[in-house]
């Protein structure tokens, strides 16, 4: 009875039936929150972030400790063991990755909806000359800052690319504006048979391609980079669908410069923010009926005051 008891009860009932099944149940329950995106009962983003951290902790320490403890207490030999520690760790590792990707998608969707509504509900043809940064841009920066604090409590900082000098960041708005002015002038000197949209598409062929929905690493900067990429990509697509007047273009110019002043510090590579905001400003120029840019000094003054 003793060999049978140890072979069957210890391995099948305790290790596999109790411990392994319980660990799989925890993982499966956590993954169910990833299948409810868009439903009213979807999980709050904070819970998704906590569950992703829980799965990482199970992968790093908890699974190995619990399984090894059972093996030692019930004196299980190697040939008697079933599911391996490596398999269970990988299960939680994959779960943590899926949970964190879902967290980034949910938070990116929240900010994207805010930006989309702000663009679609405004009359960009008849808007007045900009004197302030739009409130929605301030809200975006506030929300990103709050997310940064939240994620920083659970995940390490992560690796950032070497940043440029402060002076280069301050002159980004000037570089971006001069680039847009230059593009609009190209259209002026182009042959009348050349479609401006074709010229724009040719320019994009030589632009850096950015993967928006890429895998998120287990670090704060990677999470924030993913959220900001989704948000700015939505902003870009919304601008491409609108027709703007002169002051509508200038408002986009002010808004993008304001975002640039703050968002670069949250991402792994500040050039990514520069590129996406530059594309937004470029699209605004192409969608504008009277593309006259605001003086860079005025833009900087409005953003500093805002």
XYZ file of C-alpha atoms in Angstrom, residues 109-274:
166
model
C -8.230 53.180 -25.908
C -9.375 55.455 -23.073
C -7.047 58.277 -24.118
C -7.749 57.629 -27.808
C -11.488 58.019 -27.318
C -10.899 61.300 -25.535
C -8.735 62.591 -28.394
C -11.117 61.305 -31.061
C -14.100 63.035 -29.472
C -12.170 66.293 -29.165
C -11.370 66.252 -32.891
C -14.720 65.049 -34.224
C -16.861 67.491 -32.233
C -14.957 70.650 -33.214
C -15.594 72.896 -36.224
C -12.037 73.120 -37.545
C -12.985 75.310 -40.498
C -14.553 78.138 -38.504
C -12.648 78.012 -35.232
C -11.185 81.197 -33.783
C -7.494 82.054 -33.603
C -5.895 79.918 -30.863
C -5.015 81.646 -27.626
C -4.746 78.599 -25.350
C -3.859 74.942 -25.377
C -7.066 72.913 -25.598
C -8.180 71.436 -22.270
C -8.142 67.905 -23.683
C -4.370 68.125 -24.267
C -3.817 69.083 -20.646
C -6.030 66.158 -19.633
C -3.988 63.777 -21.781
C -0.763 64.869 -20.086
C -2.384 64.558 -16.652
C -3.665 61.049 -17.386
C -0.306 59.912 -18.769
C 1.409 61.290 -15.666
C -1.021 59.391 -13.428
C -0.423 56.169 -15.373
C 3.325 56.700 -15.089
C 3.034 56.930 -11.307
C 0.768 53.881 -11.153
C 2.954 51.643 -13.308
C 6.102 52.846 -11.535
C 4.847 51.373 -8.272
C 4.855 47.867 -9.762
C 7.475 47.790 -12.511
C 11.091 48.856 -12.947
C 11.970 51.953 -14.925
C 13.310 50.136 -17.999
C 15.879 51.117 -20.620
C 15.727 54.443 -22.435
C 17.663 55.484 -25.489
C 20.154 58.279 -24.997
C 18.336 61.582 -24.992
C 19.232 64.652 -26.954
C 20.169 67.942 -25.322
C 17.579 70.312 -23.856
C 18.202 72.771 -26.666
C 17.253 70.223 -29.308
C 13.997 69.520 -27.492
C 13.189 73.226 -27.276
C 13.728 73.700 -30.987
C 11.624 70.711 -32.020
C 8.595 72.910 -32.544
C 10.587 75.162 -34.870
C 11.957 72.209 -36.806
C 8.522 70.672 -37.119
C 6.891 73.892 -38.258
C 9.591 74.676 -40.802
C 9.258 71.143 -42.136
C 5.499 71.539 -42.580
C 5.966 74.927 -44.272
C 8.484 73.337 -46.573
C 6.072 70.540 -47.476
C 3.296 72.977 -48.245
C 5.681 74.927 -50.487
C 6.565 71.743 -52.366
C 2.912 71.429 -53.302
C 2.963 75.036 -54.540
C 5.857 74.405 -56.922
C 4.735 70.955 -58.032
C 3.153 70.496 -61.489
C -0.570 71.105 -61.543
C -1.204 67.500 -62.548
C 0.536 66.158 -59.460
C -1.917 65.186 -56.746
C -0.893 66.497 -53.316
C -1.962 63.233 -51.709
C 0.435 61.377 -54.012
C 3.264 63.658 -52.911
C 2.359 62.982 -49.293
C 2.380 59.209 -49.860
C 5.783 59.397 -51.567
C 7.165 61.225 -48.540
C 5.794 58.524 -46.230
C 7.705 55.848 -48.123
C 10.913 57.345 -46.767
C 9.595 57.865 -43.235
C 10.372 55.618 -40.308
C 7.787 52.893 -39.827
C 6.498 52.521 -36.268
C 4.765 49.380 -35.063
C 1.892 50.647 -32.936
C 0.621 47.411 -31.358
C 3.961 45.793 -30.553
C 4.723 43.513 -27.621
C 5.160 45.357 -24.338
C 8.179 44.668 -22.149
C 7.880 44.357 -18.384
C 9.038 47.896 -17.644
C 7.476 51.290 -17.012
C 8.877 53.034 -20.079
C 7.723 50.219 -22.370
C 4.171 50.387 -20.982
C 4.000 54.183 -21.332
C 5.517 54.026 -24.816
C 2.816 51.608 -25.930
C 0.001 53.766 -24.546
C 1.369 56.965 -26.084
C 1.869 55.306 -29.485
C -1.768 54.171 -29.570
C -3.013 57.590 -28.466
C -0.982 59.636 -30.946
C -1.781 57.240 -33.801
C -5.497 57.782 -33.103
C -4.962 61.548 -33.030
C -3.182 61.306 -36.383
C -5.938 59.275 -38.035
C -8.614 61.677 -36.760
C -6.787 64.720 -38.141
C -6.459 63.015 -41.529
C -10.260 62.802 -41.755
C -10.953 66.479 -41.032
C -10.823 69.620 -43.168
C -9.197 72.563 -41.417
C -9.140 76.313 -41.782
C -6.132 78.510 -41.018
C -6.889 78.785 -37.303
C -7.760 75.095 -37.087
C -4.285 74.293 -38.380
C -2.724 76.702 -35.911
C -4.642 75.092 -33.037
C -3.247 71.696 -34.038
C 0.180 73.337 -34.166
C -0.223 74.617 -30.594
C -1.609 71.294 -29.324
C 1.141 69.159 -30.830
C 3.850 71.466 -29.516
C 2.329 71.267 -26.028
C 2.260 67.452 -26.160
C 5.866 67.393 -27.325
C 6.953 69.471 -24.322
C 5.707 66.789 -21.914
C 5.320 63.379 -23.561
C 8.962 62.809 -24.566
C 9.964 62.116 -20.961
C 7.656 59.099 -20.657
C 8.849 57.029 -23.636
C 11.864 54.860 -24.353
C 12.847 56.926 -27.393
C 11.875 60.591 -27.599
C 12.285 60.510 -31.397
C 9.154 58.356 -31.540
C 7.071 61.164 -30.026
C 8.731 63.722 -32.294
